Amino acid sequence: MTQPRYTPLVAALPANVPFVGPDTLERRRGRPFTARLGANENGFGPSPRAIAAMAAAAGEAWMYGDAENHDLRHALAAHHGCAPENVIVGEGIDGLLGYLCRLLIEPGDSVVTSDGAYPTFNFHVTGFGGILHKLPYKGDHEDPEALLAKAAEIGPKLLYISNPDNPMASHHPGTVMAEMVSRVPSGTLMVLDEAYVELAPEGTEAPIDANDPRVIRMRTFSKAHGLAGARVGYALAHPELIAAFDKIRNHFGMCRMSQAGALAALQDKTWLAYMRRLVEGSRNTIAQIARDNGLEPLPSAANFVAVDCGADGAFATAVLEELAQADVFVRKPGVAPQDRCIRISCGPEPEMHALAAALPDALARARDRTPG
Ligand SMILES: Cc1ncc(COP(=O)(O)O)c(C=O)c1O
């Protein structure tokens, strides 16, 4: 029998995925979750205008999507006050991170990021043979100074930071990000992941010129716009870097429904303002549920809240597992000391009620399991 001859790089990769999806978890459990609060999706859903636009485009699904994403790209350029040549649209930030790594990383290249930061970025770096250098969080924030110091020491191809960050939902002012850009070493590209920035306090969006060749900024319709399943993300960067994506990207990777939905969502500013209020209300609800149970909610600049369970990672894992037993899906940070927390996504009232109902027993059972 002939075998596919994998590249040595792929043959050496572990067979794991960065996140096991909630649908997979449901199949494994043999029953659905009643509260889907673990994947930082937006349970409030997309703008009704986006839904209508996607429904209207459904009948056109026989056509490939516009390979240039022309209308969305132009609208995004107008929205950000830059040229369409500064904008690349792709299959979510995740897809774009994969393309970016393909453009820049070959085996042995170094990359700097925070330990416990967004794992899908690490997955792509490793997938192209890059070497990750991970710096610890400081006070539950990603640490710009430590990241810059490491970058100055080793001159990585990429320096990744997410603002606000996942999994802690902490944030730095946008000016701190702009200052970071001004200090990245020559030859290093800063990757600023702003997946949650529309939900963050005023001033979190970094004041960065899209023509600055030292940085690429990633945005998504998955979070504030509630379109995670439509898979629409985009990046803002220097035109030369944007043009390079055309050499390797899947030109027909976007579907017409997603393109139409994202365009309508971008135009519906009223819904976005409403969403900011809904998410803020939900953050407060999660914080209150945590406090009612003697736990400490961390401040959040995103559509999820990291809740300090007051002990170590094993205890937080036990809480997470007990919540899952009660059909409430949450996730948690993977690296100490942030792994003392569980991470709860914002969502509508029924989900919040399910969380509030399940948490006291889940905590009691977790305490029984981990005495001491
Ligand atoms: C920091 C960060 N970046 C990117 C993503 C993924 O974005 P997208 O859905 O556009 O791939 C997430 C999703 O959880 C995230 O937390």
mmCIF file of N, CA, C and O and ligand atoms in Angstrom, residues 19 39-40 91-95 97 118 160 162 164-166 193 195-196 219-223 228 231-233 304 343, ligand 1:
data_model
loop_
_atom_site.group_PDB
_atom_site.id
_atom_site.type_symbol
_atom_site.label_atom_id
_atom_site.label_comp_id
_atom_site.label_asym_id
_atom_site.label_seq_id
_atom_site.Cartn_x
_atom_site.Cartn_y
_atom_site.Cartn_z
ATOM 1 N N PHE A 19 -8.624 24.378 19.736
ATOM 2 C CA PHE A 19 -9.838 24.393 20.543
ATOM 3 C C PHE A 19 -10.736 23.242 20.089
ATOM 4 O O PHE A 19 -11.006 23.126 18.903
ATOM 5 N N ALA A 39 -17.229 29.726 23.989
ATOM 6 C CA ALA A 39 -16.432 29.937 22.781
ATOM 7 C C ALA A 39 -16.328 31.411 22.394
ATOM 8 O O ALA A 39 -15.871 31.721 21.292
ATOM 9 N N ASN A 40 -16.733 32.273 23.301
ATOM 10 C CA ASN A 40 -16.716 33.719 23.007
ATOM 11 C C ASN A 40 -17.454 34.056 21.720
ATOM 12 O O ASN A 40 -17.080 34.985 20.988
ATOM 13 N N GLU A 91 -11.019 34.551 5.870
ATOM 14 C CA GLU A 91 -11.877 33.613 6.594
ATOM 15 C C GLU A 91 -11.651 33.751 8.100
ATOM 16 O O GLU A 91 -11.104 32.858 8.746
ATOM 17 N N GLY A 92 -12.079 34.843 8.644
ATOM 18 C CA GLY A 92 -11.882 35.125 10.066
ATOM 19 C C GLY A 92 -10.429 35.500 10.335
ATOM 20 O O GLY A 92 -9.549 35.328 9.479
ATOM 21 N N ILE A 93 -10.198 36.022 11.536
ATOM 22 C CA ILE A 93 -8.816 36.303 11.927
ATOM 23 C C ILE A 93 -8.011 34.999 11.874
ATOM 24 O O ILE A 93 -6.856 34.994 11.443
ATOM 25 N N ASP A 94 -8.643 33.904 12.273
ATOM 26 C CA ASP A 94 -7.920 32.624 12.272
ATOM 27 C C ASP A 94 -7.355 32.310 10.892
ATOM 28 O O ASP A 94 -6.200 31.900 10.762
ATOM 29 N N GLY A 95 -8.177 32.489 9.866
ATOM 30 C CA GLY A 95 -7.714 32.230 8.506
ATOM 31 C C GLY A 95 -6.579 33.166 8.122
ATOM 32 O O GLY A 95 -5.565 32.751 7.540
ATOM 33 N N LEU A 97 -4.504 34.739 10.116
ATOM 34 C CA LEU A 97 -3.274 34.418 10.865
ATOM 35 C C LEU A 97 -2.528 33.272 10.184
ATOM 36 O O LEU A 97 -1.300 33.267 10.103
ATOM 37 N N TYR A 118 -3.692 33.752 22.781
ATOM 38 C CA TYR A 118 -4.571 33.076 21.819
ATOM 39 C C TYR A 118 -3.893 31.869 21.138
ATOM 40 O O TYR A 118 -2.980 32.027 20.322
ATOM 41 N N TYR A 160 3.399 38.976 18.523
ATOM 42 C CA TYR A 160 1.920 38.955 18.603
ATOM 43 C C TYR A 160 1.444 39.518 19.929
ATOM 44 O O TYR A 160 1.960 39.173 20.999
ATOM 45 N N SER A 162 -2.605 40.648 21.655
ATOM 46 C CA SER A 162 -4.033 40.834 21.438
ATOM 47 C C SER A 162 -4.528 41.884 22.425
ATOM 48 O O SER A 162 -4.229 41.810 23.611
ATOM 49 N N PRO A 164 -8.202 44.053 23.265
ATOM 50 C CA PRO A 164 -8.159 43.301 24.522
ATOM 51 C C PRO A 164 -7.666 41.876 24.290
ATOM 52 O O PRO A 164 -7.713 41.387 23.164
ATOM 53 N N ASP A 165 -7.239 41.228 25.379
ATOM 54 C CA ASP A 165 -6.669 39.901 25.201
ATOM 55 C C ASP A 165 -7.684 38.809 25.504
ATOM 56 O O ASP A 165 -8.676 39.022 26.185
ATOM 57 N N ASN A 166 -7.418 37.663 24.954
ATOM 58 C CA ASN A 166 -8.121 36.432 25.293
ATOM 59 C C ASN A 166 -7.041 35.523 25.887
ATOM 60 O O ASN A 166 -5.998 35.381 25.258
ATOM 61 N N ASP A 193 -3.813 41.922 17.389
ATOM 62 C CA ASP A 193 -5.113 41.253 17.234
ATOM 63 C C ASP A 193 -6.157 42.051 18.023
ATOM 64 O O ASP A 193 -6.152 42.054 19.249
ATOM 65 N N ALA A 195 -9.505 41.603 17.988
ATOM 66 C CA ALA A 195 -10.766 40.876 17.783
ATOM 67 C C ALA A 195 -11.921 41.455 18.590
ATOM 68 O O ALA A 195 -13.066 41.444 18.149
ATOM 69 N N TYR A 196 -11.618 41.970 19.783
ATOM 70 C CA TYR A 196 -12.694 42.401 20.692
ATOM 71 C C TYR A 196 -12.792 43.922 20.811
ATOM 72 O O TYR A 196 -13.529 44.420 21.659
ATOM 73 N N ARG A 219 -8.906 42.266 12.621
ATOM 74 C CA ARG A 219 -10.266 42.541 13.102
ATOM 75 C C ARG A 219 -11.194 41.407 12.664
ATOM 76 O O ARG A 219 -10.885 40.693 11.718
ATOM 77 N N THR A 220 -12.360 41.352 13.295
ATOM 78 C CA THR A 220 -13.286 40.274 12.953
ATOM 79 C C THR A 220 -14.744 40.699 13.086
ATOM 80 O O THR A 220 -15.060 41.611 13.859
ATOM 81 N N PHE A 221 -15.595 40.019 12.340
ATOM 82 C CA PHE A 221 -17.049 40.184 12.505
ATOM 83 C C PHE A 221 -17.622 39.143 13.474
ATOM 84 O O PHE A 221 -18.834 39.066 13.654
ATOM 85 N N SER A 222 -16.737 38.339 14.074
ATOM 86 C CA SER A 222 -17.197 37.226 14.919
ATOM 87 C C SER A 222 -17.701 37.660 16.280
ATOM 88 O O SER A 222 -18.496 36.959 16.887
ATOM 89 N N LYS A 223 -17.211 38.763 16.801
ATOM 90 C CA LYS A 223 -17.461 39.095 18.200
ATOM 91 C C LYS A 223 -18.561 40.153 18.304
ATOM 92 O O LYS A 223 -19.716 39.827 18.465
ATOM 93 N N ALA A 228 -19.796 34.911 14.058
ATOM 94 C CA ALA A 228 -18.665 33.969 14.136
ATOM 95 C C ALA A 228 -18.775 32.864 13.079
ATOM 96 O O ALA A 228 -17.779 32.475 12.471
ATOM 97 N N ARG A 231 -17.598 33.514 9.334
ATOM 98 C CA ARG A 231 -16.155 33.498 9.091
ATOM 99 C C ARG A 231 -15.697 34.696 8.253
ATOM 100 O O ARG A 231 -15.251 34.551 7.105
ATOM 101 N N VAL A 232 -15.831 35.872 8.804
ATOM 102 C CA VAL A 232 -15.340 37.069 8.119
ATOM 103 C C VAL A 232 -14.418 37.840 9.048
ATOM 104 O O VAL A 232 -14.835 38.310 10.108
ATOM 105 N N GLY A 233 -13.171 37.945 8.643
ATOM 106 C CA GLY A 233 -12.217 38.791 9.354
ATOM 107 C C GLY A 233 -11.503 39.676 8.354
ATOM 108 O O GLY A 233 -11.675 39.513 7.133
ATOM 109 N N PHE A 304 -16.582 38.565 27.237
ATOM 110 C CA PHE A 304 -16.477 37.448 28.176
ATOM 111 C C PHE A 304 -15.828 37.979 29.446
ATOM 112 O O PHE A 304 -15.234 39.063 29.451
ATOM 113 N N ARG A 343 -13.508 31.112 32.152
ATOM 114 C CA ARG A 343 -13.790 32.196 31.205
ATOM 115 C C ARG A 343 -15.219 32.020 30.693
ATOM 116 O O ARG A 343 -15.539 31.032 30.055
HETATM 117 C C1 LIG B 1 -7.873 37.012 20.347
HETATM 118 C C2 LIG B 1 -8.679 36.344 19.284
HETATM 119 N N1 LIG B 1 -8.320 36.466 18.013
HETATM 120 C C3 LIG B 1 -9.018 35.879 17.028
HETATM 121 C C4 LIG B 1 -10.135 35.121 17.305
HETATM 122 C C5 LIG B 1 -10.857 34.423 16.187
HETATM 123 O O1 LIG B 1 -11.457 35.314 15.351
HETATM 124 P P1 LIG B 1 -12.177 34.806 14.031
HETATM 125 O O2 LIG B 1 -13.495 34.242 14.411
HETATM 126 O O3 LIG B 1 -12.282 36.040 13.195
HETATM 127 O O4 LIG B 1 -11.286 33.783 13.400
HETATM 128 C C6 LIG B 1 -10.557 34.965 18.612
HETATM 129 C C7 LIG B 1 -11.754 34.141 18.920
HETATM 130 O O5 LIG B 1 -12.009 33.715 20.008
HETATM 131 C C8 LIG B 1 -9.802 35.571 19.633
HETATM 132 O O6 LIG B 1 -10.138 35.421 20.916
#
